[in-house]
Amino acid sequence: MKSVNWIGLLAALVAGQIFGVVWYGNLFSAVWAKAMGLTEADFVGQEWRMALGVVNMLLILLALDLAMRRLGTRGWLAGARLGLFVGLFFGATVSALNYIYAAGPLVLLLIDGGYQVVSYALLGALLSGLRRAPKTE
């Protein structure tokens, strides 16, 4: 835990939460809720789910930070590329399972999978771009 990029992780955590609110709360709120079959009443008393989302994103960021350290990923663009790769080939494909086996509507796959790809690229850029250079002796 000592080598975790805490500054980048905290920045990515905050940015990731803001991005999630914009993606699901502003850009795709009505379409997503309709595709899920939800109304505003379904969200009353569900604030605890937001807290779980923060914990979930923290775990994702810790794993992404570990991967970056192991791979030697440095810089904004390299972090965004790794995040894009992870978002596309892990995040979006895991999201796709919900639609493959639960026969969910394609629009949900596009919204949720798109969120995974774009958010991981953003998170990766912040984690890697805000990493301190290694100390030289």
GROMACS .gro file of C-alpha atoms in nm:
model
  137
    1MET     CA    1   0.000   0.000   0.000
    2LYS     CA    2   0.303   0.223   0.045
    3SER     CA    3   0.365   0.249  -0.329
    4VAL     CA    4   0.002   0.326  -0.419
    5ASN     CA    5  -0.036   0.653  -0.606
    6TRP     CA    6  -0.271   0.806  -0.349
    7ILE     CA    7  -0.284   1.150  -0.511
    8GLY     CA    8  -0.377   1.006  -0.850
    9LEU     CA    9  -0.614   0.759  -0.689
   10LEU     CA   10  -0.800   1.028  -0.496
   11ALA     CA   11  -0.822   1.254  -0.803
   12ALA     CA   12  -0.945   0.963  -1.015
   13LEU     CA   13  -1.198   0.861  -0.749
   14VAL     CA   14  -1.349   1.210  -0.734
   15ALA     CA   15  -1.339   1.254  -1.113
   16GLY     CA   16  -1.488   0.908  -1.163
   17GLN     CA   17  -1.781   0.985  -0.935
   18ILE     CA   18  -1.843   1.317  -1.109
   19PHE     CA   19  -1.822   1.148  -1.448
   20GLY     CA   20  -2.071   0.882  -1.335
   21VAL     CA   21  -2.319   1.151  -1.227
   22VAL     CA   22  -2.281   1.327  -1.562
   23TRP     CA   23  -2.307   1.002  -1.766
   24TYR     CA   24  -2.598   0.844  -1.583
   25GLY     CA   25  -2.756   1.153  -1.427
   26ASN     CA   26  -2.741   1.398  -1.714
   27LEU     CA   27  -2.652   1.240  -2.047
   28PHE     CA   28  -2.840   0.909  -2.035
   29SER     CA   29  -3.068   0.934  -1.731
   30ALA     CA   30  -3.405   0.911  -1.904
   31VAL     CA   31  -3.303   0.650  -2.161
   32TRP     CA   32  -3.124   0.434  -1.903
   33ALA     CA   33  -3.409   0.449  -1.649
   34LYS     CA   34  -3.667   0.365  -1.917
   35ALA     CA   35  -3.460   0.071  -2.046
   36MET     CA   36  -3.421  -0.052  -1.687
   37GLY     CA   37  -3.793  -0.007  -1.623
   38LEU     CA   38  -3.730   0.232  -1.334
   39THR     CA   39  -3.908   0.545  -1.219
   40GLU     CA   40  -3.793   0.824  -0.987
   41ALA     CA   41  -3.975   0.650  -0.701
   42ASP     CA   42  -3.739   0.352  -0.739
   43PHE     CA   43  -3.444   0.572  -0.642
   44VAL     CA   44  -3.590   0.699  -0.314
   45GLY     CA   45  -3.394   0.564  -0.017
   46GLN     CA   46  -3.124   0.413  -0.236
   47GLU     CA   47  -2.841   0.650  -0.141
   48TRP     CA   48  -2.649   0.364   0.017
   49ARG     CA   49  -2.593   0.228  -0.334
   50MET     CA   50  -2.388   0.538  -0.414
   51ALA     CA   51  -2.160   0.457  -0.119
   52LEU     CA   52  -2.115   0.104  -0.251
   53GLY     CA   53  -2.029   0.254  -0.589
   54VAL     CA   54  -1.751   0.458  -0.428
   55VAL     CA   55  -1.610   0.146  -0.260
   56ASN     CA   56  -1.634  -0.044  -0.588
   57MET     CA   57  -1.450   0.230  -0.778
   58LEU     CA   58  -1.183   0.243  -0.505
   59LEU     CA   59  -1.117  -0.129  -0.556
   60ILE     CA   60  -1.102  -0.083  -0.933
   61LEU     CA   61  -0.855   0.204  -0.892
   62LEU     CA   62  -0.632   0.007  -0.656
   63ALA     CA   63  -0.617  -0.276  -0.910
   64LEU     CA   64  -0.556  -0.038  -1.201
   65ASP     CA   65  -0.281   0.136  -1.005
   66LEU     CA   66  -0.118  -0.200  -0.932
   67ALA     CA   67  -0.132  -0.293  -1.302
   68MET     CA   68   0.024   0.041  -1.396
   69ARG     CA   69   0.306  -0.006  -1.149
   70ARG     CA   70   0.374  -0.361  -1.269
   71LEU     CA   71   0.364  -0.257  -1.636
   72GLY     CA   72   0.562   0.062  -1.581
   73THR     CA   73   0.287   0.280  -1.726
   74ARG     CA   74   0.387   0.646  -1.711
   75GLY     CA   75   0.217   0.960  -1.838
   76TRP     CA   76  -0.133   1.078  -1.919
   77LEU     CA   77  -0.163   0.918  -2.262
   78ALA     CA   78  -0.016   0.583  -2.160
   79GLY     CA   79  -0.254   0.571  -1.865
   80ALA     CA   80  -0.551   0.657  -2.085
   81ARG     CA   81  -0.452   0.382  -2.330
   82LEU     CA   82  -0.423   0.121  -2.057
   83GLY     CA   83  -0.751   0.238  -1.907
   84LEU     CA   84  -0.916   0.219  -2.249
   85PHE     CA   85  -0.785  -0.136  -2.295
   86VAL     CA   86  -0.906  -0.247  -1.951
   87GLY     CA   87  -1.241  -0.070  -1.995
   88LEU     CA   88  -1.303  -0.227  -2.335
   89PHE     CA   89  -1.173  -0.578  -2.280
   90PHE     CA   90  -1.266  -0.625  -1.914
   91GLY     CA   91  -1.523  -0.366  -1.800
   92ALA     CA   92  -1.744  -0.362  -2.109
   93THR     CA   93  -1.722  -0.736  -2.165
   94VAL     CA   94  -1.825  -0.810  -1.807
   95SER     CA   95  -2.112  -0.563  -1.848
   96ALA     CA   96  -2.208  -0.745  -2.168
   97LEU     CA   97  -2.275  -1.063  -1.969
   98ASN     CA   98  -2.580  -0.896  -1.815
   99TYR     CA   99  -2.727  -0.846  -2.160
  100ILE     CA  100  -2.616  -1.175  -2.312
  101TYR     CA  101  -2.766  -1.394  -2.040
  102ALA     CA  102  -3.040  -1.166  -1.906
  103ALA     CA  103  -3.151  -1.069  -2.258
  104GLY     CA  104  -3.131  -0.701  -2.169
  105PRO     CA  105  -3.190  -0.433  -2.430
  106LEU     CA  106  -2.900  -0.330  -2.651
  107VAL     CA  107  -2.932   0.034  -2.540
  108LEU     CA  108  -2.830  -0.069  -2.187
  109LEU     CA  109  -2.524  -0.247  -2.317
  110LEU     CA  110  -2.426   0.063  -2.512
  111ILE     CA  111  -2.481   0.297  -2.216
  112ASP     CA  112  -2.319   0.075  -1.952
  113GLY     CA  113  -2.041  -0.056  -2.177
  114GLY     CA  114  -1.970   0.293  -2.305
  115TYR     CA  115  -1.945   0.416  -1.948
  116GLN     CA  116  -1.691   0.144  -1.869
  117VAL     CA  117  -1.471   0.227  -2.167
  118VAL     CA  118  -1.476   0.606  -2.127
  119SER     CA  119  -1.448   0.607  -1.748
  120TYR     CA  120  -1.156   0.363  -1.741
  121ALA     CA  121  -0.970   0.577  -1.994
  122LEU     CA  122  -1.031   0.883  -1.776
  123LEU     CA  123  -0.929   0.698  -1.458
  124GLY     CA  124  -0.618   0.558  -1.624
  125ALA     CA  125  -0.508   0.900  -1.748
  126LEU     CA  126  -0.545   1.052  -1.402
  127LEU     CA  127  -0.377   0.764  -1.220
  128SER     CA  128  -0.079   0.758  -1.451
  129GLY     CA  129  -0.058   1.130  -1.524
  130LEU     CA  130  -0.052   1.221  -1.155
  131ARG     CA  131   0.210   0.961  -1.062
  132ARG     CA  132   0.526   1.102  -0.912
  133ALA     CA  133   0.849   1.022  -1.088
  134PRO     CA  134   1.049   0.750  -0.914
  135LYS     CA  135   1.319   0.870  -0.676
  136THR     CA  136   1.670   0.851  -0.813
  137GLU     CA  137   1.955   0.772  -0.582
   0.00000   0.00000   0.00000
